[in-house]
Amino acid sequence: MRILFVGDVVGRPGRDVVERRLRALRSELEVDFCVLNGENAADGIGITPRLAEQLLQTGVDAITLGNHTWRRSEIAPYLCSSTRVVRPANFPSSAPGSGLAVVAAADGTPVAVINLLGSLYLEPARSLWEVVDELVDEAHRETQVVVVDIHAEATSEKVALASWLDGRVTAVLGTHTHVQTADARVLPGGTAAMTDVGMTGPHDSVIGVVTDLAIQRMRTGMPVRFETARGGVRLEGALVECDAATGRATAIAPVRTE
Ligand SMILES: [Fe+2]
């Protein structure tokens, strides 16, 4: 089976390209299951229930989030009832929602989606290493096809996690840094890995933000109100091929529309 992971969707430009392109891309790439990182969907930061529902209508099966999960507070009650939108599993154990969802693919195969937050700069309540093994065991009680979104700043954390989970999950895919990396590979145990699947949004920007505003904040150290950029929009992500029975990955390739 084929799983498409769509990299961080940024603001309206990102949502629009998903709406315009995703259904055709799904059929062109013969995709059975599609996961999307949506933590920047609402004007570059956070996500609302309405936007999550809109994205789920475009051919997305599950949505992962990240460090900006709570920027739009109305998402909290929605996450309590959603079976297809997950937030990082290593948030405080009292946080609304779940870090694991199991959703049926087009061919009926259950696919588990796990969302984790890295430590560097993001300071999760608990280290991902404290929760990951139990989560994978929980996923395996329902399916062997397991996709992990590691939302993290540091390449080292993402690479280490992929190695730790090699042979136990289908894919370990990185999000948050918004720059697609050239390291898509299947590890020896059958886990597909990629440090960052890229950004779905405006690439004529500083990782989605209007270039001049991002530079102004960095140069002056003063507060500057960020705006989502508009130019150079494309959809980026990764396509993973795996055996539906064993969950072992056989191939991974970057996806990048123009
Ligand atoms: Fe993030």
CSV table of C-alpha atoms and ligand atoms in Angstrom, one decimal:
chain,number,residue,atom,x,y,z
A,1,MET,CA,0.0,0.0,0.0
A,2,ARG,CA,1.0,3.6,-0.5
A,3,ILE,CA,1.0,6.3,2.1
A,4,LEU,CA,1.3,10.0,1.3
A,5,PHE,CA,2.6,12.3,4.0
A,6,VAL,CA,1.9,16.0,3.3
A,7,GLY,CA,4.4,18.4,4.9
A,8,ASP,CA,3.4,21.3,7.2
A,9,VAL,CA,0.5,23.2,5.5
A,10,VAL,CA,1.1,26.9,6.0
A,11,GLY,CA,-1.8,29.3,6.0
A,12,ARG,CA,-4.3,29.9,3.2
A,13,PRO,CA,-1.7,29.4,0.4
A,14,GLY,CA,-1.0,25.9,1.8
A,15,ARG,CA,-4.6,25.0,2.3
A,16,ASP,CA,-5.5,26.2,-1.2
A,17,VAL,CA,-2.8,24.0,-2.9
A,18,VAL,CA,-4.0,21.0,-0.9
A,19,GLU,CA,-7.6,21.7,-2.0
A,20,ARG,CA,-6.5,22.2,-5.6
A,21,ARG,CA,-4.0,19.3,-6.0
A,22,LEU,CA,-4.5,16.6,-3.4
A,23,ARG,CA,-7.3,14.5,-4.9
A,24,ALA,CA,-5.5,14.4,-8.3
A,25,LEU,CA,-2.2,13.6,-6.6
A,26,ARG,CA,-3.8,10.8,-4.6
A,27,SER,CA,-5.0,9.1,-7.8
A,28,GLU,CA,-1.9,9.9,-9.8
A,29,LEU,CA,0.4,8.3,-7.1
A,30,GLU,CA,-2.2,5.6,-6.2
A,31,VAL,CA,-2.3,6.7,-2.6
A,32,ASP,CA,-4.3,4.5,-0.1
A,33,PHE,CA,-3.8,6.7,2.9
A,34,CYS,CA,-2.9,10.4,3.4
A,35,VAL,CA,-1.6,12.1,6.5
A,36,LEU,CA,-1.0,15.9,6.7
A,37,ASN,CA,0.7,18.1,9.3
A,38,GLY,CA,-1.7,20.9,10.0
A,39,GLU,CA,-0.2,22.9,12.9
A,40,ASN,CA,0.4,26.0,10.7
A,41,ALA,CA,-2.9,25.8,8.8
A,42,ALA,CA,-4.6,28.9,10.4
A,43,ASP,CA,-2.7,31.9,9.0
A,44,GLY,CA,0.7,30.2,9.6
A,45,ILE,CA,0.1,29.3,13.3
A,46,GLY,CA,-2.3,26.8,14.9
A,47,ILE,CA,-5.4,25.2,13.4
A,48,THR,CA,-9.2,25.6,14.0
A,49,PRO,CA,-11.9,22.9,14.0
A,50,ARG,CA,-13.3,24.4,10.8
A,51,LEU,CA,-10.0,24.3,9.0
A,52,ALA,CA,-9.3,20.7,10.3
A,53,GLU,CA,-12.7,19.6,8.9
A,54,GLN,CA,-12.0,21.4,5.6
A,55,LEU,CA,-8.7,19.6,5.2
A,56,LEU,CA,-10.3,16.3,6.1
A,57,GLN,CA,-12.7,16.9,3.2
A,58,THR,CA,-9.9,17.3,0.6
A,59,GLY,CA,-8.8,13.7,0.7
A,60,VAL,CA,-6.8,13.7,3.9
A,61,ASP,CA,-7.3,10.8,6.3
A,62,ALA,CA,-5.5,12.0,9.4
A,63,ILE,CA,-3.9,15.3,10.6
A,64,THR,CA,-0.9,15.7,12.9
A,65,LEU,CA,0.0,18.8,14.9
A,66,GLY,CA,3.0,20.1,16.8
A,67,ASN,CA,4.3,22.9,19.1
A,68,HIS,CA,1.6,25.4,17.9
A,69,THR,CA,-1.3,23.0,18.7
A,70,TRP,CA,-3.0,25.4,21.2
A,71,ARG,CA,-2.5,28.7,19.5
A,72,ARG,CA,-6.2,28.6,18.5
A,73,SER,CA,-7.8,27.5,21.8
A,74,GLU,CA,-11.1,26.4,20.1
A,75,ILE,CA,-9.2,23.3,18.9
A,76,ALA,CA,-9.0,21.8,22.4
A,77,PRO,CA,-12.6,20.6,22.7
A,78,TYR,CA,-12.5,19.4,19.1
A,79,LEU,CA,-9.4,17.3,19.8
A,80,CYS,CA,-11.2,15.6,22.6
A,81,SER,CA,-13.8,14.1,20.2
A,82,SER,CA,-11.7,13.9,17.0
A,83,THR,CA,-10.7,10.4,15.9
A,84,ARG,CA,-8.6,11.6,13.0
A,85,VAL,CA,-6.6,14.6,14.4
A,86,VAL,CA,-3.7,13.9,16.8
A,87,ARG,CA,-1.5,16.2,18.8
A,88,PRO,CA,1.9,15.4,20.2
A,89,ALA,CA,1.7,12.4,22.5
A,90,ASN,CA,4.3,13.8,24.9
A,91,PHE,CA,2.2,16.8,25.9
A,92,PRO,CA,1.1,16.7,29.6
A,93,SER,CA,-1.0,13.6,30.2
A,94,SER,CA,-3.9,15.8,31.1
A,95,ALA,CA,-3.9,17.6,27.7
A,96,PRO,CA,-7.0,17.3,25.5
A,97,GLY,CA,-6.9,14.8,22.7
A,98,SER,CA,-4.6,11.9,21.9
A,99,GLY,CA,-1.2,11.3,20.3
A,100,LEU,CA,-2.3,8.2,18.5
A,101,ALA,CA,-5.1,7.5,16.1
A,102,VAL,CA,-6.0,4.5,14.1
A,103,VAL,CA,-7.8,5.2,10.8
A,104,ALA,CA,-8.8,2.9,8.0
A,105,ALA,CA,-7.1,3.4,4.6
A,106,ALA,CA,-8.9,3.2,1.3
A,107,ASP,CA,-8.2,-0.5,1.0
A,108,GLY,CA,-9.5,-1.1,4.6
A,109,THR,CA,-6.1,-1.5,6.2
A,110,PRO,CA,-6.0,0.2,9.6
A,111,VAL,CA,-3.2,2.7,9.8
A,112,ALA,CA,-1.9,4.0,13.1
A,113,VAL,CA,-0.6,7.6,13.2
A,114,ILE,CA,1.6,8.8,16.1
A,115,ASN,CA,2.6,12.4,16.7
A,116,LEU,CA,5.7,13.3,18.9
A,117,LEU,CA,7.4,16.5,19.8
A,118,GLY,CA,11.2,16.8,19.9
A,119,SER,CA,13.1,18.3,22.8
A,120,LEU,CA,15.3,21.0,21.3
A,121,TYR,CA,13.7,24.5,21.7
A,122,LEU,CA,10.2,22.9,21.9
A,123,GLU,CA,10.4,21.8,25.5
A,124,PRO,CA,7.7,19.2,25.7
A,125,ALA,CA,6.2,18.2,29.1
A,126,ARG,CA,7.7,14.8,28.7
A,127,SER,CA,10.6,13.4,26.7
A,128,LEU,CA,9.4,11.5,23.6
A,129,TRP,CA,11.6,8.7,24.7
A,130,GLU,CA,9.4,8.2,27.8
A,131,VAL,CA,6.3,7.5,25.8
A,132,VAL,CA,7.3,6.2,22.4
A,133,ASP,CA,7.7,2.4,23.1
A,134,GLU,CA,4.3,2.2,24.9
A,135,LEU,CA,2.6,4.1,22.0
A,136,VAL,CA,4.1,1.7,19.4
A,137,ASP,CA,2.9,-1.3,21.4
A,138,GLU,CA,-0.5,0.2,21.7
A,139,ALA,CA,-0.6,0.8,17.9
A,140,HIS,CA,0.5,-2.8,17.2
A,141,ARG,CA,-2.6,-4.1,19.1
A,142,GLU,CA,-4.6,-2.8,16.1
A,143,THR,CA,-2.2,-2.8,13.1
A,144,GLN,CA,1.3,-3.3,11.8
A,145,VAL,CA,1.1,-0.1,9.6
A,146,VAL,CA,2.4,2.7,11.8
A,147,VAL,CA,3.4,6.2,10.7
A,148,VAL,CA,5.3,8.5,13.2
A,149,ASP,CA,5.4,12.2,12.7
A,150,ILE,CA,8.4,13.5,14.7
A,151,HIS,CA,7.8,17.3,14.9
A,152,ALA,CA,11.2,18.5,15.9
A,153,GLU,CA,13.9,21.1,15.4
A,154,ALA,CA,17.0,18.9,15.6
A,155,THR,CA,18.1,16.5,12.8
A,156,SER,CA,19.8,14.4,15.4
A,157,GLU,CA,16.7,13.6,17.4
A,158,LYS,CA,14.8,12.7,14.2
A,159,VAL,CA,17.6,10.4,12.9
A,160,ALA,CA,18.0,8.8,16.3
A,161,LEU,CA,14.2,8.1,16.6
A,162,ALA,CA,14.1,6.5,13.2
A,163,SER,CA,17.0,4.2,14.1
A,164,TRP,CA,15.3,3.3,17.5
A,165,LEU,CA,12.1,2.4,15.8
A,166,ASP,CA,13.6,0.6,12.8
A,167,GLY,CA,11.8,-2.6,12.2
A,168,ARG,CA,8.9,-1.7,14.5
A,169,VAL,CA,7.1,1.1,12.5
A,170,THR,CA,6.4,1.7,8.8
A,171,ALA,CA,7.8,5.3,8.7
A,172,VAL,CA,9.4,8.0,10.8
A,173,LEU,CA,8.9,11.3,9.1
A,174,GLY,CA,10.1,14.7,10.3
A,175,THR,CA,8.1,17.9,10.3
A,176,HIS,CA,8.5,21.5,11.8
A,177,THR,CA,11.6,22.8,10.0
A,178,HIS,CA,9.8,23.3,6.7
A,179,VAL,CA,12.8,22.5,4.5
A,180,GLN,CA,12.7,19.2,2.6
A,181,THR,CA,15.7,17.1,3.3
A,182,ALA,CA,17.5,14.8,0.8
A,183,ASP,CA,17.8,11.8,3.0
A,184,ALA,CA,14.7,9.7,2.2
A,185,ARG,CA,15.7,6.1,2.8
A,186,VAL,CA,14.5,2.7,4.0
A,187,LEU,CA,16.5,1.5,7.1
A,188,PRO,CA,17.7,-2.1,7.3
A,189,GLY,CA,14.8,-3.2,9.5
A,190,GLY,CA,12.1,-1.9,7.0
A,191,THR,CA,11.3,1.6,8.4
A,192,ALA,CA,11.2,4.4,5.9
A,193,ALA,CA,12.7,7.7,7.2
A,194,MET,CA,13.1,11.3,6.2
A,195,THR,CA,14.4,14.1,8.4
A,196,ASP,CA,12.0,16.7,7.0
A,197,VAL,CA,9.3,16.1,4.4
A,198,GLY,CA,9.1,19.8,3.6
A,199,MET,CA,6.5,22.5,3.6
A,200,THR,CA,3.2,22.9,1.8
A,201,GLY,CA,2.9,26.6,1.3
A,202,PRO,CA,4.7,29.7,0.0
A,203,HIS,CA,8.3,29.0,-0.6
A,204,ASP,CA,9.3,32.6,-1.6
A,205,SER,CA,9.5,33.3,2.2
A,206,VAL,CA,11.5,32.4,5.3
A,207,ILE,CA,9.8,29.0,6.1
A,208,GLY,CA,6.4,30.5,5.2
A,209,VAL,CA,6.7,34.0,6.7
A,210,VAL,CA,7.1,37.2,4.6
A,211,THR,CA,10.9,37.4,4.1
A,212,ASP,CA,11.3,41.1,5.1
A,213,LEU,CA,9.4,40.7,8.3
A,214,ALA,CA,11.4,37.6,9.3
A,215,ILE,CA,14.7,39.4,8.6
A,216,GLN,CA,13.5,42.5,10.4
A,217,ARG,CA,12.8,40.6,13.6
A,218,MET,CA,16.1,38.8,13.4
A,219,ARG,CA,18.1,42.0,12.7
A,220,THR,CA,16.5,44.2,15.3
A,221,GLY,CA,15.4,41.7,18.0
A,222,MET,CA,12.2,43.7,18.2
A,223,PRO,CA,8.7,42.2,18.1
A,224,VAL,CA,7.5,42.1,14.5
A,225,ARG,CA,4.0,40.8,13.5
A,226,PHE,CA,4.5,38.0,11.1
A,227,GLU,CA,2.4,37.5,8.0
A,228,THR,CA,2.2,34.4,5.8
A,229,ALA,CA,3.9,34.9,2.4
A,230,ARG,CA,2.2,34.2,-0.9
A,231,GLY,CA,4.7,33.3,-3.6
A,232,GLY,CA,6.2,30.1,-4.8
A,233,VAL,CA,3.5,27.9,-3.5
A,234,ARG,CA,4.0,24.1,-3.7
A,235,LEU,CA,3.0,20.9,-2.0
A,236,GLU,CA,5.8,18.9,-0.5
A,237,GLY,CA,5.8,15.6,1.4
A,238,ALA,CA,6.9,12.0,1.1
A,239,LEU,CA,5.4,8.9,-0.5
A,240,VAL,CA,6.0,5.6,1.4
A,241,GLU,CA,5.3,2.2,-0.1
A,242,CYS,CA,4.8,-0.7,2.4
A,243,ASP,CA,3.4,-4.2,2.9
A,244,ALA,CA,0.0,-3.8,4.4
A,245,ALA,CA,0.3,-7.1,6.4
A,246,THR,CA,3.7,-6.6,7.9
A,247,GLY,CA,3.9,-2.8,7.9
A,248,ARG,CA,7.4,-3.0,6.5
A,249,ALA,CA,8.4,-0.2,4.1
A,250,THR,CA,9.8,-1.1,0.7
A,251,ALA,CA,10.3,2.4,-0.7
A,252,ILE,CA,10.2,6.1,0.1
A,253,ALA,CA,10.4,9.1,-2.2
A,254,PRO,CA,10.1,12.9,-1.7
A,255,VAL,CA,7.1,14.5,-3.2
A,256,ARG,CA,7.3,18.1,-4.6
A,257,THR,CA,4.7,19.7,-6.9
A,258,GLU,CA,5.4,22.8,-8.9
B,1,FE,FE,6.2,23.4,14.5
